[in-house]
Coordinates of C-alpha atoms in Angstrom, one line a residue:
X1 CA -1.3 -28.4 8.0
X2 CA -1.4 -28.3 11.8
X3 CA 1.2 -26.0 13.2
X4 CA 2.2 -24.5 9.8
X5 CA 1.3 -21.0 8.5
X6 CA -2.1 -20.7 6.7
X7 CA -2.8 -17.9 4.3
X8 CA -6.0 -17.0 2.6
X9 CA -6.3 -14.8 -0.5
X10 CA -9.6 -13.2 -1.2
X11 CA -10.7 -11.1 -4.1
X12 CA -13.9 -9.7 -5.7
X13 CA -15.1 -11.4 -8.7
X14 CA -15.2 -8.8 -11.7
X15 CA -14.9 -6.2 -9.0
X16 CA -16.1 -3.0 -10.7
X17 CA -18.9 -4.9 -12.6
X18 CA -20.0 -6.5 -9.3
X19 CA -20.2 -3.2 -7.7
X20 CA -22.5 -1.9 -10.5
X21 CA -24.7 -5.0 -10.3
X22 CA -25.2 -4.7 -6.7
X23 CA -27.3 -1.6 -7.2
X24 CA -28.9 -2.7 -10.5
X25 CA -30.0 -6.3 -10.2
X26 CA -31.3 -6.0 -13.8
X27 CA -27.7 -6.3 -15.1
X28 CA -27.5 -10.0 -14.0
X29 CA -26.6 -12.4 -17.0
X30 CA -26.0 -9.3 -19.2
X31 CA -22.9 -8.1 -21.0
X32 CA -21.4 -5.3 -18.8
X33 CA -18.1 -3.5 -19.2
X34 CA -16.5 -0.7 -17.2
X35 CA -14.4 1.8 -18.9
X36 CA -11.2 3.6 -17.9
X37 CA -10.5 7.3 -17.3
X38 CA -12.2 9.3 -20.0
X39 CA -14.1 6.3 -21.2
X40 CA -11.0 5.2 -23.1
X41 CA -10.7 1.4 -22.8
X42 CA -12.2 -1.6 -21.0
X43 CA -10.9 -2.2 -17.6
X44 CA -13.5 -4.7 -16.2
X45 CA -15.8 -7.2 -17.9
X46 CA -18.7 -9.5 -16.8
X47 CA -18.2 -13.2 -17.6
X48 CA -20.8 -12.6 -20.3
X49 CA -18.5 -9.9 -21.8
X50 CA -15.5 -12.1 -21.7
X51 CA -17.5 -14.9 -23.5
X52 CA -18.2 -12.7 -26.6
X53 CA -14.5 -11.9 -26.9
X54 CA -14.1 -8.5 -25.1
X55 CA -10.6 -8.3 -23.9
X56 CA -9.1 -6.3 -21.0
X57 CA -7.7 -2.9 -22.2
X58 CA -9.8 -3.1 -25.6
X59 CA -10.4 0.4 -26.8
X60 CA -14.0 1.5 -26.5
X61 CA -14.4 2.6 -30.0
X62 CA -12.9 -0.7 -31.4
X63 CA -15.6 -2.9 -29.5
X64 CA -18.5 -0.3 -29.7
X65 CA -20.2 -2.3 -32.5
X66 CA -19.8 -5.6 -30.8
X67 CA -21.2 -4.3 -27.6
X68 CA -24.2 -2.7 -29.3
X69 CA -24.9 -6.0 -31.0
X70 CA -25.1 -7.8 -27.7
X71 CA -27.1 -5.1 -25.9
X72 CA -24.3 -4.4 -23.6
X73 CA -24.3 -1.9 -20.9
X74 CA -21.2 0.3 -20.5
X75 CA -20.3 2.3 -17.4
X76 CA -17.6 4.9 -16.7
X77 CA -15.3 4.2 -13.8
X78 CA -17.2 5.2 -10.6
X79 CA -14.1 5.3 -8.2
X80 CA -16.0 6.7 -5.1
X81 CA -18.5 3.7 -5.3
X82 CA -15.8 1.1 -5.8
X83 CA -13.6 2.4 -3.1
X84 CA -16.4 2.4 -0.6
X85 CA -17.5 -1.1 -1.4
X86 CA -13.9 -2.2 -1.1
X87 CA -13.7 -0.7 2.3
X88 CA -16.8 -2.5 3.4
X89 CA -15.2 -5.7 2.2
X90 CA -12.1 -5.3 4.1
X91 CA -13.9 -4.3 7.2
X92 CA -15.8 -7.6 7.0
X93 CA -12.7 -9.7 6.3
X94 CA -11.0 -8.3 9.3
X95 CA -13.5 -10.1 11.5
X96 CA -12.2 -13.4 10.5
X97 CA -8.3 -13.0 11.0
X98 CA -5.9 -11.4 13.4
X99 CA -3.9 -10.0 10.5
X100 CA -5.2 -8.6 7.3
X101 CA -3.2 -7.1 4.4
X102 CA -5.1 -5.0 1.9
X103 CA -3.4 -5.9 -1.4
X104 CA -5.4 -3.7 -3.8
X105 CA -8.9 -2.4 -4.1
X106 CA -10.4 -5.8 -4.7
X107 CA -8.1 -8.2 -3.0
X108 CA -6.6 -9.0 0.4
X109 CA -4.4 -11.5 2.3
X110 CA -5.5 -13.1 5.7
X111 CA -3.5 -15.0 8.2
X112 CA -5.6 -18.1 9.6
X113 CA -3.0 -20.2 11.3
X114 CA -3.4 -18.9 14.9
X115 CA -7.2 -19.6 15.0
X116 CA -7.8 -22.6 17.4
X117 CA -9.6 -25.7 16.3
X118 CA -10.1 -24.3 12.7
X119 CA -11.6 -26.5 10.0
X120 CA -10.3 -24.7 6.9
X121 CA -13.0 -25.8 4.6
X122 CA -15.9 -24.8 6.9
X123 CA -14.2 -21.5 7.8
X124 CA -13.6 -20.7 4.2
X125 CA -17.2 -21.4 3.2
X126 CA -18.5 -19.4 6.2
X127 CA -16.4 -16.4 5.1
X128 CA -17.8 -16.7 1.6
X129 CA -21.3 -16.9 2.7
X130 CA -21.1 -14.1 5.3
X131 CA -19.3 -11.7 2.8
X132 CA -22.1 -12.1 0.3
X133 CA -24.8 -11.6 3.0
X134 CA -23.1 -8.6 4.5
X135 CA -21.8 -6.8 1.4
X136 CA -23.6 -8.3 -1.7
X137 CA -20.2 -8.8 -3.3
X138 CA -19.3 -12.2 -4.8
X139 CA -15.8 -13.3 -3.8
X140 CA -13.3 -16.1 -4.5
X141 CA -11.0 -17.5 -1.7
X142 CA -7.9 -19.5 -2.1
X143 CA -6.1 -21.0 1.0
X144 CA -2.7 -22.4 1.2
X145 CA 0.5 -22.7 3.3
X146 CA 2.1 -19.8 1.6
X147 CA 0.9 -16.4 0.0
X148 CA 1.8 -17.7 -3.4
X149 CA -0.1 -20.9 -3.1
X150 CA -3.1 -19.0 -1.6
X151 CA -3.0 -16.7 -4.7
X152 CA -2.7 -19.8 -7.0
X153 CA -5.5 -21.6 -5.2
X154 CA -7.7 -18.5 -5.8
X155 CA -7.1 -18.5 -9.6
X156 CA -7.6 -22.3 -9.7
X157 CA -10.9 -22.0 -8.0
X158 CA -12.0 -19.4 -10.5
X159 CA -11.0 -21.8 -13.4
X160 CA -13.2 -24.5 -11.8
X161 CA -16.0 -22.1 -11.0
X162 CA -15.7 -22.7 -7.3
X163 CA -16.3 -20.2 -4.6
X164 CA -13.2 -21.3 -2.9
X165 CA -10.3 -23.8 -2.8
X166 CA -8.3 -25.0 0.1
X167 CA -4.9 -26.5 -0.4
X168 CA -4.2 -28.3 2.8
X169 CA -2.4 -31.2 1.9
X170 CA 0.6 -32.1 -0.3
X171 CA -1.4 -34.1 -2.8
X172 CA -3.8 -31.2 -3.3
X173 CA -1.0 -28.8 -4.0
X174 CA 0.7 -31.2 -6.2
X175 CA -2.5 -31.8 -8.2
X176 CA -3.3 -28.0 -8.6
X177 CA 0.2 -27.0 -9.8
X178 CA 0.4 -29.9 -12.3
X179 CA -1.5 -28.1 -15.0
X180 CA -1.5 -24.5 -13.8
X181 CA -0.1 -22.3 -16.4
X182 CA 3.2 -20.7 -15.5
X183 CA 2.1 -17.2 -16.8
X184 CA -0.6 -17.2 -14.2
X185 CA 1.6 -17.8 -11.3
X186 CA 1.8 -14.7 -9.0
X187 CA 5.2 -13.1 -9.6
X188 CA 5.8 -14.3 -13.1
X189 CA 6.1 -11.2 -15.1
X190 CA 6.5 -10.9 -18.8
X191 CA 10.3 -10.9 -18.6
X192 CA 10.3 -14.1 -16.4
X193 CA 7.6 -15.8 -18.5
X194 CA 9.9 -15.3 -21.7
X195 CA 12.9 -16.7 -19.9
X196 CA 11.1 -19.6 -18.4
X197 CA 9.6 -20.7 -21.8
X198 CA 13.1 -20.8 -23.2
X199 CA 13.9 -23.6 -20.6
X200 CA 10.6 -25.4 -21.7
X201 CA 8.8 -24.3 -18.4
X202 CA 4.9 -24.3 -19.1
X203 CA 3.3 -25.1 -15.7
X204 CA 3.9 -24.3 -12.1
X205 CA 5.0 -27.9 -11.7
X206 CA 7.7 -27.5 -14.2
X207 CA 8.9 -24.5 -12.3
X208 CA 8.8 -26.3 -9.0
X209 CA 10.9 -29.1 -10.6
X210 CA 13.8 -26.8 -11.3
X211 CA 16.7 -26.9 -8.9
X212 CA 16.6 -24.0 -6.3
X213 CA 20.1 -23.0 -7.1
X214 CA 19.2 -22.6 -10.9
X215 CA 16.2 -20.7 -10.1
X216 CA 18.3 -18.2 -8.0
X217 CA 20.8 -17.9 -10.7
X218 CA 18.5 -17.0 -13.4
X219 CA 15.6 -15.3 -11.6
X220 CA 17.5 -13.7 -8.6
X221 CA 16.2 -13.9 -5.1
X222 CA 12.6 -13.0 -5.9
X223 CA 12.3 -16.0 -8.2
X224 CA 13.9 -18.3 -5.6
X225 CA 11.4 -17.1 -2.9
X226 CA 8.6 -17.9 -5.4
X227 CA 10.1 -21.2 -6.0
X228 CA 10.2 -22.1 -2.2
X229 CA 6.7 -20.8 -1.7
X230 CA 5.3 -23.2 -4.4
X231 CA 6.8 -26.0 -2.3
X232 CA 4.9 -24.8 0.7
X233 CA 7.8 -22.9 2.3
X234 CA 6.6 -19.5 3.4
X235 CA 9.1 -16.6 2.4
X236 CA 6.6 -13.8 2.4
X237 CA 4.7 -12.3 5.4
X238 CA 1.5 -10.4 5.7
X239 CA 2.1 -6.9 6.7
X240 CA -0.6 -5.1 8.7
X241 CA 0.7 -1.7 8.4
X242 CA 0.8 0.8 5.5
X243 CA 3.9 0.7 3.3
X244 CA 5.0 4.3 3.5
X245 CA 8.1 3.8 1.3
X246 CA 6.0 3.8 -1.9
X247 CA 4.3 7.2 -1.5
X248 CA 0.9 8.2 -2.2
X249 CA -0.3 9.6 -5.6
X250 CA -3.4 11.1 -7.1
X251 CA -3.6 11.7 -10.9
X252 CA -6.1 12.0 -13.7
X253 CA -6.3 12.7 -17.4
X254 CA -8.3 15.6 -18.5
X255 CA -11.4 15.2 -20.8
X256 CA -9.9 17.6 -23.3
X257 CA -6.6 19.3 -23.7
X258 CA -5.9 22.1 -21.2
X259 CA -3.8 25.2 -22.0
X260 CA -5.0 27.6 -19.2
X261 CA -3.1 27.5 -16.0
X262 CA -6.3 28.3 -13.9
X263 CA -8.0 25.0 -14.9
X264 CA -4.8 23.0 -14.4
X265 CA -4.3 24.6 -11.1
X266 CA -7.8 23.6 -10.0
X267 CA -7.1 20.0 -11.0
X268 CA -3.7 20.0 -8.9
X269 CA -5.7 21.4 -5.9
X270 CA -8.1 18.4 -6.1
X271 CA -5.2 16.0 -6.4
X272 CA -3.4 17.6 -3.4
X273 CA -6.6 17.4 -1.4
X274 CA -7.0 13.6 -2.2
X275 CA -3.4 12.9 -1.2
X276 CA -4.0 14.9 2.1
X277 CA -7.0 12.8 2.8
X278 CA -5.1 9.5 2.2
X279 CA -2.4 10.7 4.5
X280 CA -4.8 11.4 7.2
X281 CA -6.5 8.1 6.8
X282 CA -3.3 6.2 7.5
X283 CA -2.1 8.6 10.2
X284 CA 0.8 9.7 8.1
X285 CA 2.5 13.0 6.9
X286 CA 4.5 13.8 3.8
X287 CA 7.7 15.6 3.7
X288 CA 7.9 16.0 -0.1
X289 CA 5.4 16.5 -3.0
X290 CA 6.1 15.8 -6.7
X291 CA 3.8 17.6 -9.1
X292 CA 3.9 16.9 -12.9
X293 CA 2.2 17.7 -16.0
X294 CA 1.9 15.6 -19.3
X295 CA 1.2 16.3 -22.9
X296 CA -0.1 13.4 -25.1
X297 CA 2.9 11.6 -26.5
X298 CA 0.6 9.9 -29.0
X299 CA -0.4 13.1 -30.6
X300 CA 2.5 14.3 -33.1
X301 CA 0.5 17.6 -34.0
X302 CA 1.4 19.1 -30.6
X303 CA 4.7 19.9 -29.0
X304 CA 5.7 17.6 -26.2
X305 CA 6.3 18.8 -22.6
X306 CA 6.7 16.6 -19.6
X307 CA 7.7 18.9 -16.7
X308 CA 7.8 17.8 -13.1
X309 CA 9.0 19.3 -9.8
X310 CA 9.7 17.9 -6.4
X311 CA 9.4 20.3 -3.5
X312 CA 10.0 20.0 0.2
X313 CA 7.0 20.7 2.4
X314 CA 8.1 23.3 5.0
X315 CA 7.0 20.9 7.7
X316 CA 5.7 17.4 7.3
X317 CA 2.0 17.8 6.7
X318 CA -1.2 16.0 5.9
X319 CA -3.3 19.2 5.9
X320 CA -5.4 19.8 2.8
X321 CA -4.7 23.6 3.1
X322 CA -0.9 23.2 3.4
X323 CA -0.4 20.7 0.7
X324 CA -2.8 22.5 -1.7
X325 CA -0.8 25.7 -1.2
X326 CA 2.5 24.0 -1.9
X327 CA 1.1 22.2 -5.0
X328 CA -0.4 25.3 -6.4
X329 CA 2.9 27.2 -6.2
X330 CA 4.8 24.2 -7.7
X331 CA 2.5 23.9 -10.8
X332 CA 2.9 27.6 -11.7
X333 CA 6.6 27.1 -11.6
X334 CA 6.5 24.2 -14.2
X335 CA 3.5 25.2 -16.5
X336 CA 4.5 26.8 -19.7
X337 CA 2.1 28.4 -22.2
X338 CA 1.5 27.1 -25.6
X339 CA 1.5 23.4 -24.7
X340 CA -1.7 21.2 -24.7
X341 CA -1.6 19.3 -21.4
X342 CA -3.7 16.1 -21.0
X343 CA -2.7 14.9 -17.5
X344 CA -1.5 16.1 -14.1
X345 CA -0.7 14.6 -10.8
X346 CA 0.5 14.9 -7.2
X347 CA 2.7 12.4 -5.5
X348 CA 3.5 12.6 -1.8
X349 CA 6.8 10.9 -0.6
X350 CA 9.0 11.1 2.4
X351 CA 6.0 9.8 4.4
X352 CA 6.4 9.6 8.2
X353 CA 4.0 8.5 11.0
X354 CA 2.0 11.5 12.3
X355 CA 3.2 11.2 15.8
X356 CA 6.8 11.5 14.8
X357 CA 6.9 15.0 13.1
X358 CA 9.3 17.5 14.7
X359 CA 8.8 21.1 14.6
X360 CA 11.5 23.7 15.4
X361 CA 11.4 26.4 18.0
X362 CA 11.2 29.4 15.5
X363 CA 8.3 28.0 13.4
X364 CA 5.0 30.0 13.2
X365 CA 3.3 27.0 11.7
X366 CA -0.1 26.4 13.4
X367 CA -0.2 22.6 13.3
X368 CA -3.0 22.3 15.8
X369 CA -5.1 24.7 13.9
X370 CA -4.5 23.1 10.5
X371 CA -5.4 19.7 12.0
X372 CA -8.6 20.9 13.5
X373 CA -9.7 22.4 10.2
X374 CA -8.7 19.1 8.3
X375 CA -10.7 17.1 10.8
X376 CA -13.7 19.4 10.5
X377 CA -13.6 19.0 6.7
X378 CA -13.3 15.3 7.0
X379 CA -16.3 15.1 9.3
X380 CA -18.4 17.2 7.2
X381 CA -17.6 15.4 4.0
X382 CA -18.2 12.1 5.8
X383 CA -21.5 13.1 6.9
X384 CA -22.9 14.9 3.8
X385 CA -20.7 13.4 1.0
X386 CA -17.3 13.7 -0.3
X387 CA -16.6 17.1 -1.9
X388 CA -19.3 19.0 0.2
X389 CA -16.6 21.1 1.6
X390 CA -13.5 21.9 -0.3
X391 CA -11.0 24.7 -0.8
X392 CA -11.8 27.6 -3.2
X393 CA -8.9 26.5 -5.3
X394 CA -10.6 23.3 -6.1
X395 CA -13.4 24.5 -8.4
X396 CA -16.9 23.1 -8.1
X397 CA -17.4 23.3 -11.9
X398 CA -14.4 21.2 -12.8
X399 CA -14.7 21.8 -16.5
X400 CA -11.4 20.0 -16.9
X401 CA -12.7 16.7 -15.3
X402 CA -12.4 13.5 -17.2
X403 CA -15.0 12.3 -19.6
X404 CA -17.6 10.0 -17.9
X405 CA -20.5 9.8 -20.2
X406 CA -21.8 6.4 -18.7
X407 CA -21.3 7.2 -14.9
X408 CA -23.6 5.6 -12.5
X409 CA -24.8 7.0 -9.2
X410 CA -22.7 7.2 -6.1
X411 CA -25.0 5.0 -4.1
X412 CA -23.1 4.8 -1.0
X413 CA -21.1 8.1 -0.8
X414 CA -23.6 10.8 -1.9
X415 CA -26.9 11.6 0.0
X416 CA -28.8 12.4 -3.3
X417 CA -27.9 9.1 -4.9
X418 CA -28.8 6.9 -1.9
X419 CA -31.3 4.3 -2.9
X420 CA -34.8 5.0 -1.6
X421 CA -37.3 2.1 -1.1
X422 CA -41.0 2.5 -0.9

């Protein structure tokens, strides 16, 4: 593969379960599941849980008996822990590449082609060993000449129960795609899967054998790019900058129906603060906020109401104080009495780099003061734990907070939960 692009795809094996096991070694070899918001359904499973038939998105109440029979351990989603461990993984991976793209909380793409005198198998094995040593997280790595083949190699390695798989020759690529299910190929969604099965396409090799013009006609340019990538021709590139076009969102379901504006306003304040923090972390600012409310569409006993409002921030901002004030005013504009609300959220769009914000001559907005205040809050929360300092609008009681009956400790983000050895 000399002179050609080389991509690596890395992800954490059973991410949320692995994070829980890291701080509780007694969970090894046991059936472990992690539940979604409000402990509703299964969103992560250990291999032992998969073996007894627990499926992704199974409702907790439907598998409760099965889990009890196998002495399973359940956890509520501990997002602060998972996010922190994810950050540690990404910081470690950045040591082995000149370009890293964080694709999700548990996976990333690395560019490896500009590293001199690189033996791909030795380098990949070294990354796998070092990540385990430095973070304690088990990972799988797939390597190939395109991002699609790297992702495919990762899944193939998992099926073969290997820590990594390097597709560095045409023969290895051909052998791997020959029996790889088409539904497991990156970029093949449900719609494409049904369309391809109509043409008798069952494997990645079947898909590769199609004519490129036929693929473009029936699957548009995205399908054509995937087709080319499976032949080892790169059509996607790793981006090492945040994609500001998609926006930043924070949302959450309540643990019970909420009818009082005060409780809903507190939740919105928390989401606005979360969005503001994420903006500051990527050195961006938002020009618009969308605030929304949702009732439970699955409950016919209650009247339905799905209001939302998009408001322009007076001046692009990433200040917790500024965004919270805008969000609080917006939620009061769309809330109506008599409805049983189950979810609320805040979404920031119109995102621009922090250094490109313009203020007009007649503005009395104290940008430097807002920034200094936000930086101070970030420093204190970073030192003493997230949520140590917050605005009064974001209540400490949070009676509306989601149900988390099986929540583990925040081992890496809260001083009182840090593991102590004797």
